[in-house]
mmCIF file of C-alpha atoms and ligand atoms in Angstrom:
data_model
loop_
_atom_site.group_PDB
_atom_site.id
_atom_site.type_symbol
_atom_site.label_atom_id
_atom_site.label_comp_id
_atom_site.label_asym_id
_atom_site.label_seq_id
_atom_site.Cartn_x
_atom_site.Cartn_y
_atom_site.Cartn_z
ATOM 1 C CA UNK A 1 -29.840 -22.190 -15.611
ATOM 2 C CA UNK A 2 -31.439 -20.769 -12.536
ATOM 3 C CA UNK A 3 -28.414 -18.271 -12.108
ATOM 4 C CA UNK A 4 -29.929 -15.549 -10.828
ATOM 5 C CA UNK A 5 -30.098 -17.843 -7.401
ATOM 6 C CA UNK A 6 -26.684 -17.364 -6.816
ATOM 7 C CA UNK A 7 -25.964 -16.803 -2.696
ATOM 8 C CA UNK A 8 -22.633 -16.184 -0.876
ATOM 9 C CA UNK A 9 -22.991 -18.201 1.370
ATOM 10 C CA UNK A 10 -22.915 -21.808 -0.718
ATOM 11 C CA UNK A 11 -23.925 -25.021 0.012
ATOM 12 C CA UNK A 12 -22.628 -27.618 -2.620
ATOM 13 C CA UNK A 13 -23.230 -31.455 -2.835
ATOM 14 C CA UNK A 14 -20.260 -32.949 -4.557
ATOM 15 C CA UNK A 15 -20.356 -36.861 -6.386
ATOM 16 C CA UNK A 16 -18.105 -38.732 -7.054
ATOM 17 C CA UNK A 17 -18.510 -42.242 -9.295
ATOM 18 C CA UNK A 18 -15.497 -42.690 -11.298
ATOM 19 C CA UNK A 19 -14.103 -45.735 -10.344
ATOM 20 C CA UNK A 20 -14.852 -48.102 -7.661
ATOM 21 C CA UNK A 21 -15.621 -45.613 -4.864
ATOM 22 C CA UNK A 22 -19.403 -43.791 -4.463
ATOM 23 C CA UNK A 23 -19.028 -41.111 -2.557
ATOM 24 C CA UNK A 24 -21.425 -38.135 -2.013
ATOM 25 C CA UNK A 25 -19.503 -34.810 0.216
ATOM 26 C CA UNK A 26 -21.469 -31.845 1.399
ATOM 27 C CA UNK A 27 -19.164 -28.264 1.129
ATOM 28 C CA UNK A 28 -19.956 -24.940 2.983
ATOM 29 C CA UNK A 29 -17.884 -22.463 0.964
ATOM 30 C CA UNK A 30 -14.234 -24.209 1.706
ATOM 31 C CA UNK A 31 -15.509 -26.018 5.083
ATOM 32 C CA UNK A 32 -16.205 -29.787 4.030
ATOM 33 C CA UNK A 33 -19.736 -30.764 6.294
ATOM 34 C CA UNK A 34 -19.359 -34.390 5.583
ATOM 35 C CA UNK A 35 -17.434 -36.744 3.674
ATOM 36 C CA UNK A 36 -18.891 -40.199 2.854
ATOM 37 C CA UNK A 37 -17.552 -42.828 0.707
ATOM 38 C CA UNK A 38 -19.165 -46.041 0.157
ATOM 39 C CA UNK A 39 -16.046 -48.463 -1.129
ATOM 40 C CA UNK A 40 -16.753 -51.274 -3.127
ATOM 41 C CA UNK A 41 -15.192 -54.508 -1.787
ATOM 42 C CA UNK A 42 -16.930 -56.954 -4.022
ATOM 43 C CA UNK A 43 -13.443 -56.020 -6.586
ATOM 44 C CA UNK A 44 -11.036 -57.835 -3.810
ATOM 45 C CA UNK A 45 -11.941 -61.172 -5.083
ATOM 46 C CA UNK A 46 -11.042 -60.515 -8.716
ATOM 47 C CA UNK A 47 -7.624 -59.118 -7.857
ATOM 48 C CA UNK A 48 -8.854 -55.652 -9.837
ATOM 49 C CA UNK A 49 -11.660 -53.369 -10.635
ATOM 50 C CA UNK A 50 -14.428 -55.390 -12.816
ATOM 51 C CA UNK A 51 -16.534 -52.141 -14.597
ATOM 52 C CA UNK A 52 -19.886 -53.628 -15.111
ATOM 53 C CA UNK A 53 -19.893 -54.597 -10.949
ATOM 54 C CA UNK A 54 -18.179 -51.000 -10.411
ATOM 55 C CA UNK A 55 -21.643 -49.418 -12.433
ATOM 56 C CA UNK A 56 -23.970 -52.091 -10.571
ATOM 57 C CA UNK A 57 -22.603 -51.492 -6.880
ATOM 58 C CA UNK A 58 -22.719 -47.516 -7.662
ATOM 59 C CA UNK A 59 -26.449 -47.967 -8.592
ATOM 60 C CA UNK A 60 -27.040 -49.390 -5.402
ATOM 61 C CA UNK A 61 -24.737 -47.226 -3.022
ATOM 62 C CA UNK A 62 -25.758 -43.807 -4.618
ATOM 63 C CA UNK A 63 -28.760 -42.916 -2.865
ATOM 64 C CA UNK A 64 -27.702 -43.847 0.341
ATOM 65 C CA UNK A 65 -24.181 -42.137 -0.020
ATOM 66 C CA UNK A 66 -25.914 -39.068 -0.512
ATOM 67 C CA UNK A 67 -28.516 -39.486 1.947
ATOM 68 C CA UNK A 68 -26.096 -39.827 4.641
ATOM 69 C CA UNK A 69 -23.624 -37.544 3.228
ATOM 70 C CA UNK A 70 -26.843 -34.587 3.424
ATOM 71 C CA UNK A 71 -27.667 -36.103 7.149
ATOM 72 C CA UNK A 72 -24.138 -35.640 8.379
ATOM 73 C CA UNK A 73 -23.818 -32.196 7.138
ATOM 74 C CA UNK A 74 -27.311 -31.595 8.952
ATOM 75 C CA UNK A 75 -28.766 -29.723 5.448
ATOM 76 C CA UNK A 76 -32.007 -30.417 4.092
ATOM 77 C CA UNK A 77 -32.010 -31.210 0.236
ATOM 78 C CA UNK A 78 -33.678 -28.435 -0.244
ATOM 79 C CA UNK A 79 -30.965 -25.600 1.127
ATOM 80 C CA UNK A 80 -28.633 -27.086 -1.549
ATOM 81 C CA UNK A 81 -26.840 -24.107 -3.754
ATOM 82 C CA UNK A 82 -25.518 -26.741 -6.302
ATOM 83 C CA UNK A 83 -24.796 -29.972 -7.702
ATOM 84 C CA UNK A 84 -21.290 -30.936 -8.375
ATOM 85 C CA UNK A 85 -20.471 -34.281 -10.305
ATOM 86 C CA UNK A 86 -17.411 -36.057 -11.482
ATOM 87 C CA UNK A 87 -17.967 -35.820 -15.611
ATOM 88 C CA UNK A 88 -14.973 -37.664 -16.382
ATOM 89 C CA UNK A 89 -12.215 -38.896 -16.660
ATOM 90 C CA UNK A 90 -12.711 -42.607 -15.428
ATOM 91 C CA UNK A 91 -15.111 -45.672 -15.936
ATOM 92 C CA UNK A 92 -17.956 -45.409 -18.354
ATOM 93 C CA UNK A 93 -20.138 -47.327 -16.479
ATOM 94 C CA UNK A 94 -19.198 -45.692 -13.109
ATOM 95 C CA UNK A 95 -19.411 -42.403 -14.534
ATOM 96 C CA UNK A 96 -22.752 -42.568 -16.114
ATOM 97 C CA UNK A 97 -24.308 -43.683 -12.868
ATOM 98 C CA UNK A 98 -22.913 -40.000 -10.986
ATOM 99 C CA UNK A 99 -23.863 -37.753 -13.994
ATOM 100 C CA UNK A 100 -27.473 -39.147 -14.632
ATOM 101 C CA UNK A 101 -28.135 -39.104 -10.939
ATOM 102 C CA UNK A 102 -26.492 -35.283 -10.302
ATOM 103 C CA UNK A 103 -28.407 -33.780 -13.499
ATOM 104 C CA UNK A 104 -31.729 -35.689 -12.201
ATOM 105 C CA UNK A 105 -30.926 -34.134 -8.760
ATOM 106 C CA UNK A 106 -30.341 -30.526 -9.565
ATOM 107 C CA UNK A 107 -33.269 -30.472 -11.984
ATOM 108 C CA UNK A 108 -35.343 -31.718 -9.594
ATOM 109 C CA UNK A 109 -34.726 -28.834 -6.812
ATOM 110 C CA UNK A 110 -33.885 -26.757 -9.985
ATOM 111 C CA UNK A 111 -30.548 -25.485 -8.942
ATOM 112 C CA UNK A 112 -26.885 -25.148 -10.805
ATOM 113 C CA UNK A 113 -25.702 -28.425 -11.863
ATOM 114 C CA UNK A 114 -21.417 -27.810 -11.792
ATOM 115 C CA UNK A 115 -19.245 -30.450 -13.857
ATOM 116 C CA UNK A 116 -15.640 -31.252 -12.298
ATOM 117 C CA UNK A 117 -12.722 -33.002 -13.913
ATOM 118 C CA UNK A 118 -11.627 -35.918 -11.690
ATOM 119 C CA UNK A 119 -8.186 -34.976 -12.172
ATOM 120 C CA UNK A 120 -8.260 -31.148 -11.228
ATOM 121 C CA UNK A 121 -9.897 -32.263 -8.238
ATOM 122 C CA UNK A 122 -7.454 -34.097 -7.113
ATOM 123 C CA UNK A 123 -5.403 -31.892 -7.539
ATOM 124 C CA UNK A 124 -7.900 -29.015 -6.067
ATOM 125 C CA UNK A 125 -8.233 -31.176 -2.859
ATOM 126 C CA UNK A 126 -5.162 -28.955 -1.668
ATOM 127 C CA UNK A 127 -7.720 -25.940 -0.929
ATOM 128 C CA UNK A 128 -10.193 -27.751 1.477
ATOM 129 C CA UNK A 129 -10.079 -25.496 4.299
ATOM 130 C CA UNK A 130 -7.790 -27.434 6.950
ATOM 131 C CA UNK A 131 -6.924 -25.846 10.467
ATOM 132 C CA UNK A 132 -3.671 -27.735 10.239
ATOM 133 C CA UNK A 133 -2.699 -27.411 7.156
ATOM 134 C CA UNK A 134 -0.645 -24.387 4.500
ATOM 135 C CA UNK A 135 -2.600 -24.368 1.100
ATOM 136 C CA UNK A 136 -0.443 -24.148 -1.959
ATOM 137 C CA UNK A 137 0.693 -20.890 -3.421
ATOM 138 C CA UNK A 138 0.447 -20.608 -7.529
ATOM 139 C CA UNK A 139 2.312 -21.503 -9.494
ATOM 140 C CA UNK A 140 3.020 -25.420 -7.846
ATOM 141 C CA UNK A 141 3.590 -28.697 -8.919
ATOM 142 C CA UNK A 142 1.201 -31.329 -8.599
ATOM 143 C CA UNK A 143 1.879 -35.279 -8.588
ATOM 144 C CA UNK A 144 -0.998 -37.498 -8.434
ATOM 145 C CA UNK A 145 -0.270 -40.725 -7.813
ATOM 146 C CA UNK A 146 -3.387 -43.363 -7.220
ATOM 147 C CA UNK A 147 -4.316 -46.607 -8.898
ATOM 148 C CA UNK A 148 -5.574 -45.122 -12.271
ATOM 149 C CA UNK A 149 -3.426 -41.845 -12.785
ATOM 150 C CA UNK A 150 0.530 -40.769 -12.551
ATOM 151 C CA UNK A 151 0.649 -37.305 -13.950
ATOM 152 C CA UNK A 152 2.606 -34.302 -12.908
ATOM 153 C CA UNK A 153 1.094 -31.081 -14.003
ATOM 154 C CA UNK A 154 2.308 -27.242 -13.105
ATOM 155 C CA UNK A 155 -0.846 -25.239 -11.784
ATOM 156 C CA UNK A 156 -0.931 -21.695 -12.618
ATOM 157 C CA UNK A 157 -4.287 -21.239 -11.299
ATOM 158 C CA UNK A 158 -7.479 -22.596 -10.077
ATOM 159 C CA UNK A 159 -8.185 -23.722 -13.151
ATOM 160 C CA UNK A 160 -5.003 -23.059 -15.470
ATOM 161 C CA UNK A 161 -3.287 -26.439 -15.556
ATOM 162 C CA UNK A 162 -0.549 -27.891 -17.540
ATOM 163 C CA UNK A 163 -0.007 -31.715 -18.000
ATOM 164 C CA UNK A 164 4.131 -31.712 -18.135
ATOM 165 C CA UNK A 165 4.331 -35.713 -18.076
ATOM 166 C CA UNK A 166 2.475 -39.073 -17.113
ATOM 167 C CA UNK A 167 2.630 -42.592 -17.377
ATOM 168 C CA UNK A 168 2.701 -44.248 -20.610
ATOM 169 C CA UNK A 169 1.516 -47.804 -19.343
ATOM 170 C CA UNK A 170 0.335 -48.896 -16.292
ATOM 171 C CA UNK A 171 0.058 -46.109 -12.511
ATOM 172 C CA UNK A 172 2.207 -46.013 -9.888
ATOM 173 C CA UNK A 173 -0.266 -47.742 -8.013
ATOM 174 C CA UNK A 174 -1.060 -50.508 -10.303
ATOM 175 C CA UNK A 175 2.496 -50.947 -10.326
ATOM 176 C CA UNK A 176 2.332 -51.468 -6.128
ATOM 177 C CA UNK A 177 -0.999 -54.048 -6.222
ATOM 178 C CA UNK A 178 0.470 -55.970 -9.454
ATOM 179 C CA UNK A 179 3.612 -56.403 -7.567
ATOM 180 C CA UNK A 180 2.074 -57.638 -4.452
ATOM 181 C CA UNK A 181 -0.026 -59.866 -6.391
ATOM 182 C CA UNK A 182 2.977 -61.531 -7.886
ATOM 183 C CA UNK A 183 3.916 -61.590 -3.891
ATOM 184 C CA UNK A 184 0.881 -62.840 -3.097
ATOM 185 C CA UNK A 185 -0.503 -60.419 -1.231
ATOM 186 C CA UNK A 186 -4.403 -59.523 -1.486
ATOM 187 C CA UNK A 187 -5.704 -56.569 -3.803
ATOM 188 C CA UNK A 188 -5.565 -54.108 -4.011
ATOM 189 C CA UNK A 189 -1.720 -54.664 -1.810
ATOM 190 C CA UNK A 190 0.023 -51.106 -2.157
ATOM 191 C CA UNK A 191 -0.768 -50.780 1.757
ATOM 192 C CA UNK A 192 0.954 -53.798 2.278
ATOM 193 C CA UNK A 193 4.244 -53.189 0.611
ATOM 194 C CA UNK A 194 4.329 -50.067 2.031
ATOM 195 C CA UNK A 195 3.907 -52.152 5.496
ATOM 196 C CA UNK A 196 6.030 -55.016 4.955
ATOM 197 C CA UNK A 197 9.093 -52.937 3.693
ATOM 198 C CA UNK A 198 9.548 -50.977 6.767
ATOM 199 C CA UNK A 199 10.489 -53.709 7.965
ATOM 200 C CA UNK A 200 13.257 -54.740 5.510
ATOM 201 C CA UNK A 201 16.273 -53.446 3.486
ATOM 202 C CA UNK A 202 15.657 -51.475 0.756
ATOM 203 C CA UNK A 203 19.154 -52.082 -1.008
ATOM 204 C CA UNK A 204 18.419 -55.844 -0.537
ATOM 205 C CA UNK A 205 17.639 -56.063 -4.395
ATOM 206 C CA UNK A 206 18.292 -54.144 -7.313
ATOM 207 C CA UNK A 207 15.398 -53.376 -9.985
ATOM 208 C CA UNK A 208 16.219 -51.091 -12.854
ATOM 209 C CA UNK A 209 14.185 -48.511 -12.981
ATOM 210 C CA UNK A 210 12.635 -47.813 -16.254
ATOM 211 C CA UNK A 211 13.584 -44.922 -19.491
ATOM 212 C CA UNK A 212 11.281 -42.610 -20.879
ATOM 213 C CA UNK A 213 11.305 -39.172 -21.098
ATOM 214 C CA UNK A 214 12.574 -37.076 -18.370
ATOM 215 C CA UNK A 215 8.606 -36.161 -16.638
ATOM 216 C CA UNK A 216 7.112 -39.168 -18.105
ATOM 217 C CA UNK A 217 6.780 -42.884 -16.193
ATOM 218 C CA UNK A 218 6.503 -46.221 -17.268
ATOM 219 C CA UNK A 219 5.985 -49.142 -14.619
ATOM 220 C CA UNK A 220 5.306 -51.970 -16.874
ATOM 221 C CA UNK A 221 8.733 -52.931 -17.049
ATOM 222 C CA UNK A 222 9.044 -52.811 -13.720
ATOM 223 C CA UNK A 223 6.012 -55.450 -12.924
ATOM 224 C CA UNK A 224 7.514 -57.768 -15.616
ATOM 225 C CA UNK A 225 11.167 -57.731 -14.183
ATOM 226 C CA UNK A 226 9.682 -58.466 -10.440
ATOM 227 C CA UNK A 227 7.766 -61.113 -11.740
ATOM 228 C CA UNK A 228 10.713 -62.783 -13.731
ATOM 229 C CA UNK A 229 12.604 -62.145 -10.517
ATOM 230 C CA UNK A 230 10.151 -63.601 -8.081
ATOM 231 C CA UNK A 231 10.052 -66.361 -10.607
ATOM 232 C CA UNK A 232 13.646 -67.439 -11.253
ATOM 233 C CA UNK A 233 14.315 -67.034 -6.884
ATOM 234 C CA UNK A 234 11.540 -68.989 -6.124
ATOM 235 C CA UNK A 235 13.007 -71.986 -8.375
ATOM 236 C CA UNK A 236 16.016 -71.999 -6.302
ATOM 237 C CA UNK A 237 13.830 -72.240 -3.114
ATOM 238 C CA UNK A 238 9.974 -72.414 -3.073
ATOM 239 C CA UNK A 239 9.860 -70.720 0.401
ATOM 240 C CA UNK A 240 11.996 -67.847 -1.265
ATOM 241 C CA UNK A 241 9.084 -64.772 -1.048
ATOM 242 C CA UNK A 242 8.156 -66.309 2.244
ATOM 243 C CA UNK A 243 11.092 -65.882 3.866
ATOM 244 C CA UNK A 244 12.180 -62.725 2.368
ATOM 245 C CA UNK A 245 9.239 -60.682 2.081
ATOM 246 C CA UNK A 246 10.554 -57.360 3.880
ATOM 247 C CA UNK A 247 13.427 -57.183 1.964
ATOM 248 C CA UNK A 248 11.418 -57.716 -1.323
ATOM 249 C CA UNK A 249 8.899 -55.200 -0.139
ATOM 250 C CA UNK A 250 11.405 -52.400 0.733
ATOM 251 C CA UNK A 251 13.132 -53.005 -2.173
ATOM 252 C CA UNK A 252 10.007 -52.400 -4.658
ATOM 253 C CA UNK A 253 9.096 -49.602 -2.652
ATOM 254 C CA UNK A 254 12.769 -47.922 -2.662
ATOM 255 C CA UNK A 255 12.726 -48.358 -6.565
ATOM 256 C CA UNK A 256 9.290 -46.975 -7.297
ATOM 257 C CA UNK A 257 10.095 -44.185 -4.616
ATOM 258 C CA UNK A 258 13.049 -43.346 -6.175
ATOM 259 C CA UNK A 259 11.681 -43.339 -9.635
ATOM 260 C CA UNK A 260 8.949 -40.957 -8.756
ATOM 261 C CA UNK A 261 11.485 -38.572 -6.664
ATOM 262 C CA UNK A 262 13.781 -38.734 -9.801
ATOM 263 C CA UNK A 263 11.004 -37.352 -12.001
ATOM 264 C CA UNK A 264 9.510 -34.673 -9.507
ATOM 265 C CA UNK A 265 13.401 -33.258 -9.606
ATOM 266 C CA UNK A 266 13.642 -32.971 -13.710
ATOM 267 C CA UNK A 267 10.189 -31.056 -12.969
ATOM 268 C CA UNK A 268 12.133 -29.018 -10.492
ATOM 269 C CA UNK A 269 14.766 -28.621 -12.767
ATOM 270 C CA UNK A 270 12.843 -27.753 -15.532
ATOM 271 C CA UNK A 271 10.207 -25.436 -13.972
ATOM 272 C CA UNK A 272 11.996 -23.616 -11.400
ATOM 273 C CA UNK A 273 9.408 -24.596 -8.866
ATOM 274 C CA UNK A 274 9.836 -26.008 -5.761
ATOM 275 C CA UNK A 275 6.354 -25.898 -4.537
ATOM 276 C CA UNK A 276 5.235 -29.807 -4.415
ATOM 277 C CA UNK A 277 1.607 -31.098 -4.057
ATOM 278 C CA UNK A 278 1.076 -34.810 -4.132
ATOM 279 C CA UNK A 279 -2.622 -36.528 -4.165
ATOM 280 C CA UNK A 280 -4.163 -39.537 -5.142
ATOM 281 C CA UNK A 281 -4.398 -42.802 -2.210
ATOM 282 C CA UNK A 282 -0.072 -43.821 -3.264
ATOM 283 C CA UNK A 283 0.197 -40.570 -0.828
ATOM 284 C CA UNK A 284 -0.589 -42.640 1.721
ATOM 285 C CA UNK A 285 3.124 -44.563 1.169
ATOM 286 C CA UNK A 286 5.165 -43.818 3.884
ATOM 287 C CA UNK A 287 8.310 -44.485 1.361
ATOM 288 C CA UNK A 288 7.157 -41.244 -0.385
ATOM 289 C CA UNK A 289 6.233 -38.911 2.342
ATOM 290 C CA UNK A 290 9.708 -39.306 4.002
ATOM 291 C CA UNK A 291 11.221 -38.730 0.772
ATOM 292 C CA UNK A 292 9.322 -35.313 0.335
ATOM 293 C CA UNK A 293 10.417 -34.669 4.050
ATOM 294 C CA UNK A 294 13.840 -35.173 3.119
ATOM 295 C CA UNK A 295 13.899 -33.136 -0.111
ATOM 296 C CA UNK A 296 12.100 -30.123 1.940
ATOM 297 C CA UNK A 297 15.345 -30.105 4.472
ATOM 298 C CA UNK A 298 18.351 -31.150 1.600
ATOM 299 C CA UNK A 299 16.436 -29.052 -1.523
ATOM 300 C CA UNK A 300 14.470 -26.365 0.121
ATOM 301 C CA UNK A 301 11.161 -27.613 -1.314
ATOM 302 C CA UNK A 302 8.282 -27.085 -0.035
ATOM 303 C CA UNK A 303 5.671 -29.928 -0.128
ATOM 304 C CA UNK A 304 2.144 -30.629 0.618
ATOM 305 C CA UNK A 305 0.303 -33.441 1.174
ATOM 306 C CA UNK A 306 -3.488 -33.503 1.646
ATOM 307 C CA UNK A 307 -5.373 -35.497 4.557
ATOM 308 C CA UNK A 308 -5.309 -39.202 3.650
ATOM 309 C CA UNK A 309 -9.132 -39.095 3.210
ATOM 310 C CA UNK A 310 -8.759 -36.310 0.642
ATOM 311 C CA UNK A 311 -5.927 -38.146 -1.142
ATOM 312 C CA UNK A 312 -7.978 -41.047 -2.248
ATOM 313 C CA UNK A 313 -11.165 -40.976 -4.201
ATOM 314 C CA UNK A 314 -13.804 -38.819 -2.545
ATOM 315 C CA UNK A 315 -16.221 -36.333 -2.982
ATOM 316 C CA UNK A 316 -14.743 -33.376 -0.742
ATOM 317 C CA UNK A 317 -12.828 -32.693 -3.991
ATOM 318 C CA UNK A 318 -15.200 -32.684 -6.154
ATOM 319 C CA UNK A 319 -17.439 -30.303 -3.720
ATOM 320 C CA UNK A 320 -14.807 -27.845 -3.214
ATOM 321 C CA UNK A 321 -13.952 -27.602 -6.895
ATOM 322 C CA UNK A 322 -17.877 -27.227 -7.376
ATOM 323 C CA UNK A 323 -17.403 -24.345 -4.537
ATOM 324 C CA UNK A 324 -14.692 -22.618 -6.888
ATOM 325 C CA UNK A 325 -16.914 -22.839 -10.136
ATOM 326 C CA UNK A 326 -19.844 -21.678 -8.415
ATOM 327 C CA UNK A 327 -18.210 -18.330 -7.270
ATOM 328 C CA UNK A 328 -17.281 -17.960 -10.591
ATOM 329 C CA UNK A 329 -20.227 -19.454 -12.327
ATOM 330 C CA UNK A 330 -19.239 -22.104 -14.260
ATOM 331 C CA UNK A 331 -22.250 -24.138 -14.710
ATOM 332 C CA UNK A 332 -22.924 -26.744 -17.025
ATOM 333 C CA UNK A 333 -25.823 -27.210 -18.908
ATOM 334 C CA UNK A 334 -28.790 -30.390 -17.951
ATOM 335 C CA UNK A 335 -27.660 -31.870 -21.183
ATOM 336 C CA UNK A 336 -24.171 -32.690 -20.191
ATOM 337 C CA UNK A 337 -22.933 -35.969 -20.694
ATOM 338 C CA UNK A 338 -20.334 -38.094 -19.115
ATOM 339 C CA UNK A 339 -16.674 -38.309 -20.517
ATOM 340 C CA UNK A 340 -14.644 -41.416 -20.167
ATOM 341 C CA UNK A 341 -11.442 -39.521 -21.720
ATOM 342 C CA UNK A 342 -12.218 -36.188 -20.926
ATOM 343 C CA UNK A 343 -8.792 -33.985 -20.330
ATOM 344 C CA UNK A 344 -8.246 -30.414 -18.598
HETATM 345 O O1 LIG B 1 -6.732 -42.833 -5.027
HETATM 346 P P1 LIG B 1 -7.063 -44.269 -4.781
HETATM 347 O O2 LIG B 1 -7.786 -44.607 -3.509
HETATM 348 O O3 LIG B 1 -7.948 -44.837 -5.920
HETATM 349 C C1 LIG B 1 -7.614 -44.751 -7.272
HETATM 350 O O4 LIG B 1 -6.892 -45.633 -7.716
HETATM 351 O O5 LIG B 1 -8.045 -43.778 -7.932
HETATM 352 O O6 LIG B 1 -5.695 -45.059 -4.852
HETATM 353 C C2 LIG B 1 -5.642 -46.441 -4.638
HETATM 354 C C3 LIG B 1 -4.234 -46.901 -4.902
HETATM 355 C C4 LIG B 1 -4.132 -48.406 -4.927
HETATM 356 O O7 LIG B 1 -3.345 -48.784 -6.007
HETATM 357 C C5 LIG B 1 -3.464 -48.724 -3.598
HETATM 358 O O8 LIG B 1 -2.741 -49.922 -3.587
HETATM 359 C C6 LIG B 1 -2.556 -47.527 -3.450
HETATM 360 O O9 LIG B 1 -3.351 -46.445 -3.862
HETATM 361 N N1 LIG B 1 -2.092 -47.344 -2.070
HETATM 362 C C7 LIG B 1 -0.802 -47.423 -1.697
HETATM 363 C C8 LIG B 1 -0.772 -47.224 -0.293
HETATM 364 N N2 LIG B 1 -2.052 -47.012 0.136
HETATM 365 C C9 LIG B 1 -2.849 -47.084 -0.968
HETATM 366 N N3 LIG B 1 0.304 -47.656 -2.414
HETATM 367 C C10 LIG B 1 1.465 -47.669 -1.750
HETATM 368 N N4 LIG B 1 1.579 -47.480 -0.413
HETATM 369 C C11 LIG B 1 0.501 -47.251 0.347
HETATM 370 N N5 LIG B 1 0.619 -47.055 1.677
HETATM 371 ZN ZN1 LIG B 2 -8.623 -40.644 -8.568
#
């Protein structure tokens, strides 16, 4: 590994090919230079992420993610310090297409190729330099909260992380686009719950929310219990979703909201900490943020969300975790292979 090319000053290209996303991000020590994500929309018709189109599309987008992502930041190829991937966890497919193109890449301008956990990136995301925005002080909470992960982990440092609880089924944000499916809503429909209950009353209907362990989740339940729900209404009156929509809305949202604030206070409980960072694109729910807003006011916490565009799958995270292992030279070797399963 050509380490002895190390330079303070650090240029790092960051990919990112886990799921359904292709995104290529260009870092300058903590300043991101660009940002690009190529999302694939090809998914929307099969009401979920199909993996051998997620591999195909990412086959086709990579080169020109990163080609734009290198011509925004205004860098030639060539001034690149490193090459940071997304190794896992995630899609096969989707992964292999990101790893085999990184390690082709950094071998080719024979610089440090950097592997990143999808997961402590999101969670890393927090320390992208933003002029408007307080970083996280160690040791915090983290809650990521997308379409493929719910996991709360305590982060002692950079790259000391604990996994206290997840889900045991399905994420938070399946659990939004399955219900809105049953509402008939188009995939993936989190955005519009979120939109459509803000509009109604969240106490209109009452969903139990489900038992497991006091940091874990389960949403399965939940999904089966709206869909029995919608079911058994809409055989009293056909137009039943139509004409009640808000309220149905607001009232998944409230639940799922309230679930998720229910668990972050056991962690608070149980920790001590009151330092709360949430990532992953359910961020975006404007059920959740007030609830954090509240619980910084009524239980002194002090929370932290991310830009929206660092919340949901992107590449700034992986670049600026590649930044951090590159101080500290953590490289990985050409060899390295892509992990489905990987954990921290
Ligand atoms: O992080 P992300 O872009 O991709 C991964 O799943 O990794 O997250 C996408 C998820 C989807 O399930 C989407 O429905 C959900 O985030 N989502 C929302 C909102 N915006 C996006 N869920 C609830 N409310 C929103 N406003
Ligand atoms: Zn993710």
């Amino acid at each position: 590994m050509p380490s002895s090319m190390i330079t303070k000053n650090c240029y790092i290209l960051g990919i990112e090919s886990s799921c359904d996303d292709t995104a290529a991000a260009v870092i300058n020590n903590d300043t991101i230079l660009s940002n690009v994500v190529a999302t694939q929309k090809i998914h929307e018709e099969y009401g979920g992420v199909v993996p051998e189109l997620a591999s195909r599309a990412h086959q086709q987008n990579i080169i020109p993610v990163v080609y734009q992502a290198l011509h925004k930041a205004n860098i030639d190829k060539k001034e690149l310090s490193a090459i940071a991937f997304t190794r896992g966890p995630g899609l096969m497919g989707s992964l292999l297409v990101g790893t085999s193109f990184s390690k082709s890449l950094a071998m080719g301008l024979n610089i440090p190729l950097i592997d990143v956990n999808h997961m402590q990136a999101h969670i890393l995301a927090h320390f992208i330099k933003n002029d408007n925005q307080k970083t996280p002080r160690f040791p915090f909470i983290a809650l990521t909260i997308s379409g493929g992960h719910t996991q709360i982990v305590k982060v002692d440092d950079y790259f000391k992380m604990e996994i206290l609880g997840q889900t045991i089924d399905d994420a938070v944000g399946e659990a939004f686009d399955k219900s809105a499916k049953i509402l008939g809503l188009t995939y993936p429909g989190g955005h519009l719950i979120d939109k459509y209950a803000q509009l109604g009353n969240p106490l209109a209907y009452k969903f139990t929310k489900p038992k497991v362990s006091p940091l874990d989740f389960s949403f399965s339940g939940l999904k089966t219990a709206i869909l029995y729900f919608v079911r058994d209404k809409t055989k009293e009156d056909p137009d039943f979703v139509k004409k009640n929509l808000n309220d149905i809305c607001a009232s998944i949202q409230f639940t799922i909201v309230d679930y998720l604030m229910d668990k972050l206070k056991n962690t608070v409980k149980q920790t001590g900490i009151k330092q709360i960072a949430i990532g992953g694109g359910v961020s975006a729910n404007s059920g959740i943020r007030t609830a954090l807003k509240q619980a910084e006011s009524e239980l002194g916490w002090t929370t932290y969300i991310p830009k929206l565009e660092y919340c949901t799958d992107n590449a700034a995270m992986i670049a600026i975790v590649g930044a951090l292992k590159y101080k500290q030279k953590l490289f990985a070797k050409y060899d390295i292979t892509a992990n489905a399963r990987i954990k921290f």
